[in-house]
XYZ file of C-alpha atoms in Angstrom:
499
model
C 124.285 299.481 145.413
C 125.431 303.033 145.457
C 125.014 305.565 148.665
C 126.244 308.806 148.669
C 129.958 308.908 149.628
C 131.392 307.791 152.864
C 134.030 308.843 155.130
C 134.762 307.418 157.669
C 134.496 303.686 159.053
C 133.017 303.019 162.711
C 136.169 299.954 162.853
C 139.135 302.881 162.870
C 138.126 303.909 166.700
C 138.740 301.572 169.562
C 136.093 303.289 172.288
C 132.741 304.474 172.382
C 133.872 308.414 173.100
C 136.506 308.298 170.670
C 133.351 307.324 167.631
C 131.256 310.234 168.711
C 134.172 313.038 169.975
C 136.087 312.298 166.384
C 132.820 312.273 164.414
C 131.838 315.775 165.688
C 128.719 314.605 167.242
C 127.403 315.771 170.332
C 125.260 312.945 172.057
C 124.577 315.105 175.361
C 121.959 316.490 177.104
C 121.203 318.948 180.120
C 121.660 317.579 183.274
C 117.832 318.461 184.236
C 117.070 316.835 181.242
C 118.918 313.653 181.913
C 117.750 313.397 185.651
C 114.154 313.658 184.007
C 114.588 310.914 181.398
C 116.564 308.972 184.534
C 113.618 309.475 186.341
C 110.487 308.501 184.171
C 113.211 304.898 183.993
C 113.003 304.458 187.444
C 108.721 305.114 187.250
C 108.139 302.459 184.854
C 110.907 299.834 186.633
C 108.900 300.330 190.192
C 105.149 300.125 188.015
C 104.396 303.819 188.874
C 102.759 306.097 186.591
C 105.483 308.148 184.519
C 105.474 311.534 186.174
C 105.773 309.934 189.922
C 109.432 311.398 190.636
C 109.031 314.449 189.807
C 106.071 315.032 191.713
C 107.874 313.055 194.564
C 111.095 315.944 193.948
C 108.318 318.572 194.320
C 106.688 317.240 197.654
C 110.574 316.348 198.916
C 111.362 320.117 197.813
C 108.288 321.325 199.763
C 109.321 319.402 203.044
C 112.881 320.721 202.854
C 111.692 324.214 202.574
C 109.426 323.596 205.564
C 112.348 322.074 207.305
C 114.939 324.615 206.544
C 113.987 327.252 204.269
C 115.678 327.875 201.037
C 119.384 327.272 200.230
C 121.295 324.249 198.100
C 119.403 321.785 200.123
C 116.594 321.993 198.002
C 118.146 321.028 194.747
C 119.925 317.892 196.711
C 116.254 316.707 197.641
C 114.772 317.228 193.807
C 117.774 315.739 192.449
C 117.977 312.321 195.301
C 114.161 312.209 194.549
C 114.963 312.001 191.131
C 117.510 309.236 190.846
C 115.897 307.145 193.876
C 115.275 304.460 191.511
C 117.925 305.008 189.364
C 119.706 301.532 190.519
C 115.999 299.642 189.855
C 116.522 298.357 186.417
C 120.550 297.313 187.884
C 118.239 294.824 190.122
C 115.426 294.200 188.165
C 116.544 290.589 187.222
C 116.925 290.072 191.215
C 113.722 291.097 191.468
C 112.059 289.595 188.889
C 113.137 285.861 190.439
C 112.182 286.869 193.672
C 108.404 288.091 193.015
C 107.847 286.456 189.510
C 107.391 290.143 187.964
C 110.097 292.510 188.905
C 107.644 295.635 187.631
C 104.239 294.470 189.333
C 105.586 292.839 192.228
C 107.488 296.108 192.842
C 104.225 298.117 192.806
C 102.403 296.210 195.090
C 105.715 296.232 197.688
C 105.742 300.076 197.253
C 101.841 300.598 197.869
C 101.990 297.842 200.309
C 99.528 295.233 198.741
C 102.078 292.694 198.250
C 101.857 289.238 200.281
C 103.204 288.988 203.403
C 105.476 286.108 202.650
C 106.381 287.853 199.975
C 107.409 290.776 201.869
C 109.343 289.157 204.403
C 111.444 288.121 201.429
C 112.283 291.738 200.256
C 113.044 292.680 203.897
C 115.524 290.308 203.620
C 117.015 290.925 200.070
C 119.773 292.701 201.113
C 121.803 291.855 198.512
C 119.376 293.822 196.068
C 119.376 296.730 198.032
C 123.524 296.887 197.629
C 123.129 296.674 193.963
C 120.241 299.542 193.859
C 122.524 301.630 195.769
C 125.758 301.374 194.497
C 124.429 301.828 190.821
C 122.164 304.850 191.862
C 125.576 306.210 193.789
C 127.624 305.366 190.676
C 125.195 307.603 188.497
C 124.898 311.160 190.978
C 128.799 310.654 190.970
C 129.152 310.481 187.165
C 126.653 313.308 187.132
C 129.161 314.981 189.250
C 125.568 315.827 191.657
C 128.176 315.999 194.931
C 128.293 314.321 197.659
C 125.462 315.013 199.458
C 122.927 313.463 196.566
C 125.215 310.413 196.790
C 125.412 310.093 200.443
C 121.346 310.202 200.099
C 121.058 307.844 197.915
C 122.606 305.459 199.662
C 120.390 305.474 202.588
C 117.072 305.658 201.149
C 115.910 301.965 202.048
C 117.534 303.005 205.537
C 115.347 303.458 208.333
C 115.127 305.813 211.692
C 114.575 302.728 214.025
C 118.000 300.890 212.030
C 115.866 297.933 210.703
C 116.541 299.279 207.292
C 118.840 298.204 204.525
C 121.746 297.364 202.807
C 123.514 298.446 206.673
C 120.745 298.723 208.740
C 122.463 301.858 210.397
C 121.400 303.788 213.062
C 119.051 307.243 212.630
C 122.103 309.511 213.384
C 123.991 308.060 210.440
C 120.704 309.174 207.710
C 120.621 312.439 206.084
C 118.048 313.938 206.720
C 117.176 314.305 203.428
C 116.729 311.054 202.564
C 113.773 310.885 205.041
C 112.208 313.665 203.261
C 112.392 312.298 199.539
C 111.140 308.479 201.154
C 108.400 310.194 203.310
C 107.476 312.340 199.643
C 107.145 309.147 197.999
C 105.198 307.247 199.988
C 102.875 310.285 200.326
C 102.267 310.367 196.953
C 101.999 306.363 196.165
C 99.668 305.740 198.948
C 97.259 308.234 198.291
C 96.509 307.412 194.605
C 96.860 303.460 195.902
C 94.672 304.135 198.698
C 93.259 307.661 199.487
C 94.714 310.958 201.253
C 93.365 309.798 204.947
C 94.746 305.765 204.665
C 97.917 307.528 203.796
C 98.822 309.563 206.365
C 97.561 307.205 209.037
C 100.127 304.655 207.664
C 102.793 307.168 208.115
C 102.036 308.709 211.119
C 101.888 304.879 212.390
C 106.007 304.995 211.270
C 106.671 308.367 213.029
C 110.393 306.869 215.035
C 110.307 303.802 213.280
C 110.586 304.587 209.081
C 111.183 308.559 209.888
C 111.613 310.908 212.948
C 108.589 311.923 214.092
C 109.151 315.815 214.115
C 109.263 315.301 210.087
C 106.002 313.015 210.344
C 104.309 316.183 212.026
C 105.215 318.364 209.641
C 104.400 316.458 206.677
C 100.717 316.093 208.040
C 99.948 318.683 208.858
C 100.959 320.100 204.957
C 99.867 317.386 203.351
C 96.584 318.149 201.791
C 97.694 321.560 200.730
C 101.060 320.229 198.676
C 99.305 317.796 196.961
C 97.327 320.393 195.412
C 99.920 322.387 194.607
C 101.378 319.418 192.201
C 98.159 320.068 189.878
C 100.288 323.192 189.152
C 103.811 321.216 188.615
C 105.110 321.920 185.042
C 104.990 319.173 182.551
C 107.752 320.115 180.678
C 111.418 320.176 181.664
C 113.156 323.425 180.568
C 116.814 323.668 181.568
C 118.456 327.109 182.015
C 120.238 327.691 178.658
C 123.619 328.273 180.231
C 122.952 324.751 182.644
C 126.111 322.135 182.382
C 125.553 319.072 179.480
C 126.061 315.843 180.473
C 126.629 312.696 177.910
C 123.137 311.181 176.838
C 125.398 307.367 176.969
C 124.533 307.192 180.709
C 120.974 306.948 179.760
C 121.893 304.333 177.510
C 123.295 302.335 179.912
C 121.078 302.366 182.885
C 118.276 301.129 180.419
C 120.620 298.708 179.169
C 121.303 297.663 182.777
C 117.655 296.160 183.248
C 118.481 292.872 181.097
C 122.177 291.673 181.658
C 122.479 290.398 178.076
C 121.881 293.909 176.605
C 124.896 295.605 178.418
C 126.212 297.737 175.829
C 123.467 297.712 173.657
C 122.422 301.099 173.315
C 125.935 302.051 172.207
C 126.584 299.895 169.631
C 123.500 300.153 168.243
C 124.162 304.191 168.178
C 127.637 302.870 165.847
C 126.073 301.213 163.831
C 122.986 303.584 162.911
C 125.200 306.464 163.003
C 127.475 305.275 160.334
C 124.820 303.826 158.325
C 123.151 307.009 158.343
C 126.766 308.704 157.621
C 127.351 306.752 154.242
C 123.657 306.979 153.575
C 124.476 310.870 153.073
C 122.620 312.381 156.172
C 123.314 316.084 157.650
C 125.210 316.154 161.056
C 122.469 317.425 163.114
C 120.536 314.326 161.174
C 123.574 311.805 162.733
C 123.452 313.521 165.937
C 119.482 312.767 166.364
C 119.830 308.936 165.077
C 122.794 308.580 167.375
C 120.580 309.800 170.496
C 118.056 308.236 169.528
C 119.601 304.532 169.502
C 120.689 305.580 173.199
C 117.007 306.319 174.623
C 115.146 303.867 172.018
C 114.931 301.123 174.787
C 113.470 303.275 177.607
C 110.116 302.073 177.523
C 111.715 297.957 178.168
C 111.523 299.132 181.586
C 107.966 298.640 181.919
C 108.102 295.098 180.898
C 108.960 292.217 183.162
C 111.843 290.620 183.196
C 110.403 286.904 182.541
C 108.865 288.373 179.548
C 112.026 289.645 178.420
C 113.885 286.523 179.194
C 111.079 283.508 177.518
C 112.332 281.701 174.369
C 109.743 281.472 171.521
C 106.449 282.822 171.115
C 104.567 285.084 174.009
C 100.807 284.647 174.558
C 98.772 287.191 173.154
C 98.417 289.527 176.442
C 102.132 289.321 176.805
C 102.920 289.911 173.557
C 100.827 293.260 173.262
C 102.712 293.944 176.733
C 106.298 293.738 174.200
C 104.778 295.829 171.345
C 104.040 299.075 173.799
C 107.650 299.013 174.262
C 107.814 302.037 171.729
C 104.491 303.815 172.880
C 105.792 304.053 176.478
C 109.195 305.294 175.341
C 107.421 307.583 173.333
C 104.806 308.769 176.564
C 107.938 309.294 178.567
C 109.986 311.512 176.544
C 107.199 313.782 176.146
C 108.403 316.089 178.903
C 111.859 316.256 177.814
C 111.821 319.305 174.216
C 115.219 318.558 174.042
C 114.909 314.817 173.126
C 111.465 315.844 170.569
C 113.408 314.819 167.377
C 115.764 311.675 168.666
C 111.993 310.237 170.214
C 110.128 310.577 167.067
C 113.148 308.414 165.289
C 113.756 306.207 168.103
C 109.920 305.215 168.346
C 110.028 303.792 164.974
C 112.759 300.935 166.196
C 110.102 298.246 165.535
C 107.902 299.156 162.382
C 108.491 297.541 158.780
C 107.992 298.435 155.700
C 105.336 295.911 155.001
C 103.523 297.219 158.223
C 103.642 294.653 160.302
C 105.939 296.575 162.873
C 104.648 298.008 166.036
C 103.715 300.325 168.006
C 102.132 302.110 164.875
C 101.783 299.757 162.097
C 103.362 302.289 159.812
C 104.283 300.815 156.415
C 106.035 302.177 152.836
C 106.321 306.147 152.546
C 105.116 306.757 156.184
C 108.956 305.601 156.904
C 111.045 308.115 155.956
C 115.571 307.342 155.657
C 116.190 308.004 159.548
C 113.206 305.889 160.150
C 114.431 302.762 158.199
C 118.459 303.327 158.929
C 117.413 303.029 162.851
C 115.033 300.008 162.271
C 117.123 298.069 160.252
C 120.406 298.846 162.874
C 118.497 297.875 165.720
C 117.817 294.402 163.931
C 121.460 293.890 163.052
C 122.683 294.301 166.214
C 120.290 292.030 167.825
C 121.153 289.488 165.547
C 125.128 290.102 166.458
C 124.079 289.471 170.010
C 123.280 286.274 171.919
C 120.336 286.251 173.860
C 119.237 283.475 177.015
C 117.526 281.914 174.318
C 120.331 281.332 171.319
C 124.076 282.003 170.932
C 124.996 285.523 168.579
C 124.344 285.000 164.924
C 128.503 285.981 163.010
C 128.130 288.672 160.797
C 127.963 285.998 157.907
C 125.055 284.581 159.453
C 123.612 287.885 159.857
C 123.989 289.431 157.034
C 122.043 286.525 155.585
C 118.969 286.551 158.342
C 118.609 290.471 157.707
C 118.485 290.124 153.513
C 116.161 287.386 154.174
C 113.760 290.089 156.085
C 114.585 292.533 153.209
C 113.274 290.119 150.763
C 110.141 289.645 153.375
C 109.323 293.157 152.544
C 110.035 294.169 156.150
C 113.079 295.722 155.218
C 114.595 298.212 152.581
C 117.346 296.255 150.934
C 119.180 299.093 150.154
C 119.294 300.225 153.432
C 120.077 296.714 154.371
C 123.452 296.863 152.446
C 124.419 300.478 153.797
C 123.881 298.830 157.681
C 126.046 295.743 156.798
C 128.633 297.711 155.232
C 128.437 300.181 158.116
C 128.878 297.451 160.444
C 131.933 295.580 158.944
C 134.372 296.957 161.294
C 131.870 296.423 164.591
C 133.953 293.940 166.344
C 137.135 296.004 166.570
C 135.513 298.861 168.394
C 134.884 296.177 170.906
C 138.551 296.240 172.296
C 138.719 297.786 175.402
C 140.475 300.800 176.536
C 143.055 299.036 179.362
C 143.860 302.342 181.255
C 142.666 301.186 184.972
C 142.209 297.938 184.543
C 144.435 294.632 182.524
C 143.242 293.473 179.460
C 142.613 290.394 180.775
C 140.072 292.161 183.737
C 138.272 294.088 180.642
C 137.479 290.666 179.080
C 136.647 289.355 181.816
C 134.075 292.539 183.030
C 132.640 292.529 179.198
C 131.648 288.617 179.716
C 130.222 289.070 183.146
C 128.118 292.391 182.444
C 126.669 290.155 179.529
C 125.068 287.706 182.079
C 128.007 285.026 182.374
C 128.608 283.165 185.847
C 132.694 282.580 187.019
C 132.342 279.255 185.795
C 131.144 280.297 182.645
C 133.935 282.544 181.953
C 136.439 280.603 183.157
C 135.332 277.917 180.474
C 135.185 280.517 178.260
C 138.854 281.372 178.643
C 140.238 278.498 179.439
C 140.942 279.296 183.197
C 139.744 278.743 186.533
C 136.766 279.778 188.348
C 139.194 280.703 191.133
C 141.289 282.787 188.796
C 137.931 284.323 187.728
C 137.280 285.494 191.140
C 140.592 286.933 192.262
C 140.020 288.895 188.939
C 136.759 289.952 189.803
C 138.195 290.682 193.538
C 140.477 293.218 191.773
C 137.887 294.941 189.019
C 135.698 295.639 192.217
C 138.630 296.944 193.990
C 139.923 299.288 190.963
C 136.232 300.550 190.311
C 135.189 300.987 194.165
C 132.489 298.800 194.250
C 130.801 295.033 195.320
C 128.344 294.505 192.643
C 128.454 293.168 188.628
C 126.108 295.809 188.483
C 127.885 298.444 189.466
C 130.795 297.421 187.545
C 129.590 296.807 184.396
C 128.019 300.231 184.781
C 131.145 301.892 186.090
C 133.130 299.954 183.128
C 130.820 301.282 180.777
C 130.910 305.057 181.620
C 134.981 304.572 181.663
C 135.208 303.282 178.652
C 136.537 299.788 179.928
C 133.918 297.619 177.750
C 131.564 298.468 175.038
């Protein structure tokens, strides 16, 4: 098969940013527009309906104004509001073996109809809480949000009577701030859970033990009259045109974060697609939308459980249907970013076929135009490279095979097919990491453990000992300033360390 001509091979590069800074291509976004696509992750993780932070930024923004009047403050509680559950899908798996469903079982805890056993066990999950906020404090710091959206963030599961977590600290040691983002939030889940009146009885009931009561008062007495004001709230995020860009791979990676076997996967699957695309023939701003689009594609995972995610074989019919929204809820949260119109409307098709048998549409043939079938066919191949719970990574032999087979299947174009293998032959060499901060032996080791592998594991793996695993992990989490695989494999990511 013939393509129109290549140029350039995704094996030359040896990191993520050098692919897409050589290339040309600009995989970034506004900052508002990345704390909004940040956001609607964090809605889906805790089961709320997509849209709840950024009504809980415009209540927190109300209360602040009450509080203080206008200044910088403002945009510190829109933006903590935002990324409060920024670190959820970092913990989802945590969660998810804790409650059974780490999406429902968050929903009830947050609107307070979860069991009471059940509850006692979240109080008591401290170690979840560490991981939520050292991932949420990684991402305002790589946003570069300052130090008072970090500080924030890292007290939001405090409380004002120091019965809170991950420190359990006392109320002079809590921003202020972060009372009024939690106190927005569970203004705005309780009433749609349970009505305006049960609400604010519940929190008036915490006034000195959740939040000081002085902010209690305040937030009562305003109540009624803010909550109308969100029927007003605009549905669309438009940055300022001269507002700072921020790289779109961050996005990729919290998603990715939710299942610990898919660390990386947004990334490579935005090599892959992009070169495919490349030797296919397509126009930069063309390459630019297929590479965003491999980094958002997964967004909509979020509002799938992790047991779902994790189950060998066949799912039952409900929880199958569950799997094959995927796209539609990616698709229902980008809405209110413009920016990311064209890289949604490509990255939606991930999971249709030619035949059309795909979901979440059931397009088939000419409906699927070249971006649409490049994307697809990528996001197959690099599953297949991958291991999952449930079976060991297929060699590119192997895959090669599995994916013609498909082609022949009529789910695939086999043209397209050939243009994706061939774009992929030099995949495994951009997997070297960059060894800057850390050894090269510390970068192995962080690529194995943000993929799900236990010390034991690894030290099997490479032929050492679980105690030389853990003095090695001792001294990643020293270099990247933090306690959690989580947070690593995040902060590893973002660096450059692992791909």
């Amino acid at each position: 098969m013939c393509w129109p001509a290549c140029d350039v091979g995704i094996g030359q590069l040896s990191d993520p940013g050098a692919f897409f800074m050589d290339s040309g291509l600009q995989l970034d976004i506004s900052l508002d527009g990345a704390l909004a696509t940040i956001a609607q992750v964090g809605d889906l993780s805790m089961g709320q309906p997509l849209g709840h932070s950024r009504r809980v930024a415009a209540l927190a923004r109300m209360l602040a104004q009450a509080c203080h009047g206008d200044g910088e403050h403002l945009q510190v509680a829109e933006q903590i509001a935002l990324l409060r559950w920024s670190g959820c899908t970092a913990n989802a798996e945590g969660f998810a073996d804790l409650l059974g469903d780490d999406v429902d079982g968050r929903r009830a805890m947050l609107d307070l109809t979860l069991g009471n056993e059940q509850m006692n066990a979240v109080h008591q999950a401290t170690p979840l809480a560490v991981v939520h906020c050292e991932v949420s404090g990684a991402i305002a710091k790589t946003l570069q949000l300052g130090t008072a959206v970090e500080a924030g963030l890292c007290r939001v599961f405090e409380t004002y009577d120091g019965t809170g977590r991950p420190l359990g600290v006392a109320h002079e040691h809590i921003p202020e701030v972060a009372y009024q983002v939690v106190m927005a939030g569970d203004l705005d889940i309780l009433t749609r859970a349970h009505g305006l009146d049960a609400a604010l009885r519940w929190i008036n009931e915490q006034s000195d033990r959740r939040y000081p009561a002085s902010l209690v008062s305040l937030l009562v007495a305003n109540a009624k009259a803010w909550l109308a004001d969100l029927e007003t709230l605009c549905t669309k995020v438009e940055p300022a045109p001269e507002q700072r860009r921020v790289s779109l791979t961050l996005v990729g990676d919290v998603i990715d974060l939710k299942l610990p076997w898919l660390a990386g996967h947004s990334r490579q699957v935005a090599h892959v697609a992009v070169e495919a695309a490349r030797l296919w023939g397509l126009s930069e701003p063309t390459l630019a939308n297929i590479g965003k689009s491999a980094l958002i594609y997964g967004l909509g995972r979020a509002a799938v459980s992790n047991h779902l995610w994790n189950s060998p074989g066949s799912l039952p019919y409900g929880a199958a249907e569950r799997v094959r929204l995927v796209p539609y809820w990616t698709q229902q949260a980008l809405r209110p970013v413009p920016e990311l119109t064209a890289p949604a409307e490509i990255a939606t098709h991930a999971y249709e076929r030619l035949d059309g048998s795909g979901y979440f549409r059931g397009v088939a043939g000419d409906a699927l135009n070249a971006e649409h079938r490049l994307f697809a066919t990528s996001v197959a191949w690099v599953a297949l490279r991958q291991a999952r719970p449930w079976r060991t990574a297929h060699d590119e032999a192997a895959a090669a095979t599995l994916l013609k087979q498909d082609a022949g299947r009529g789910l695939f174009d086999n043209d397209v097919c050939e243009a994706v293998i061939a774009a992929a032959s030099g995949e495994r060499r951009l997997r070297q990491p960059k060894p800057s901060l850390l050894t090269a032996r510390e970068c192995r080791i962080l690529l194995e453990i943000s993929r799900g592998a236990s010390n034991k594991q690894v030290a099997q793996l490479l032929a050492i000992s679980p105690s030389t695993v853990r003095t090695h992990m001792e001294s990643i989490f020293r270099k990247l300033q933090c306690s959690t695989r989580a947070a690593a494999t995040l902060k590893g990511l973002t660096m450059g360390l692992i791909a």
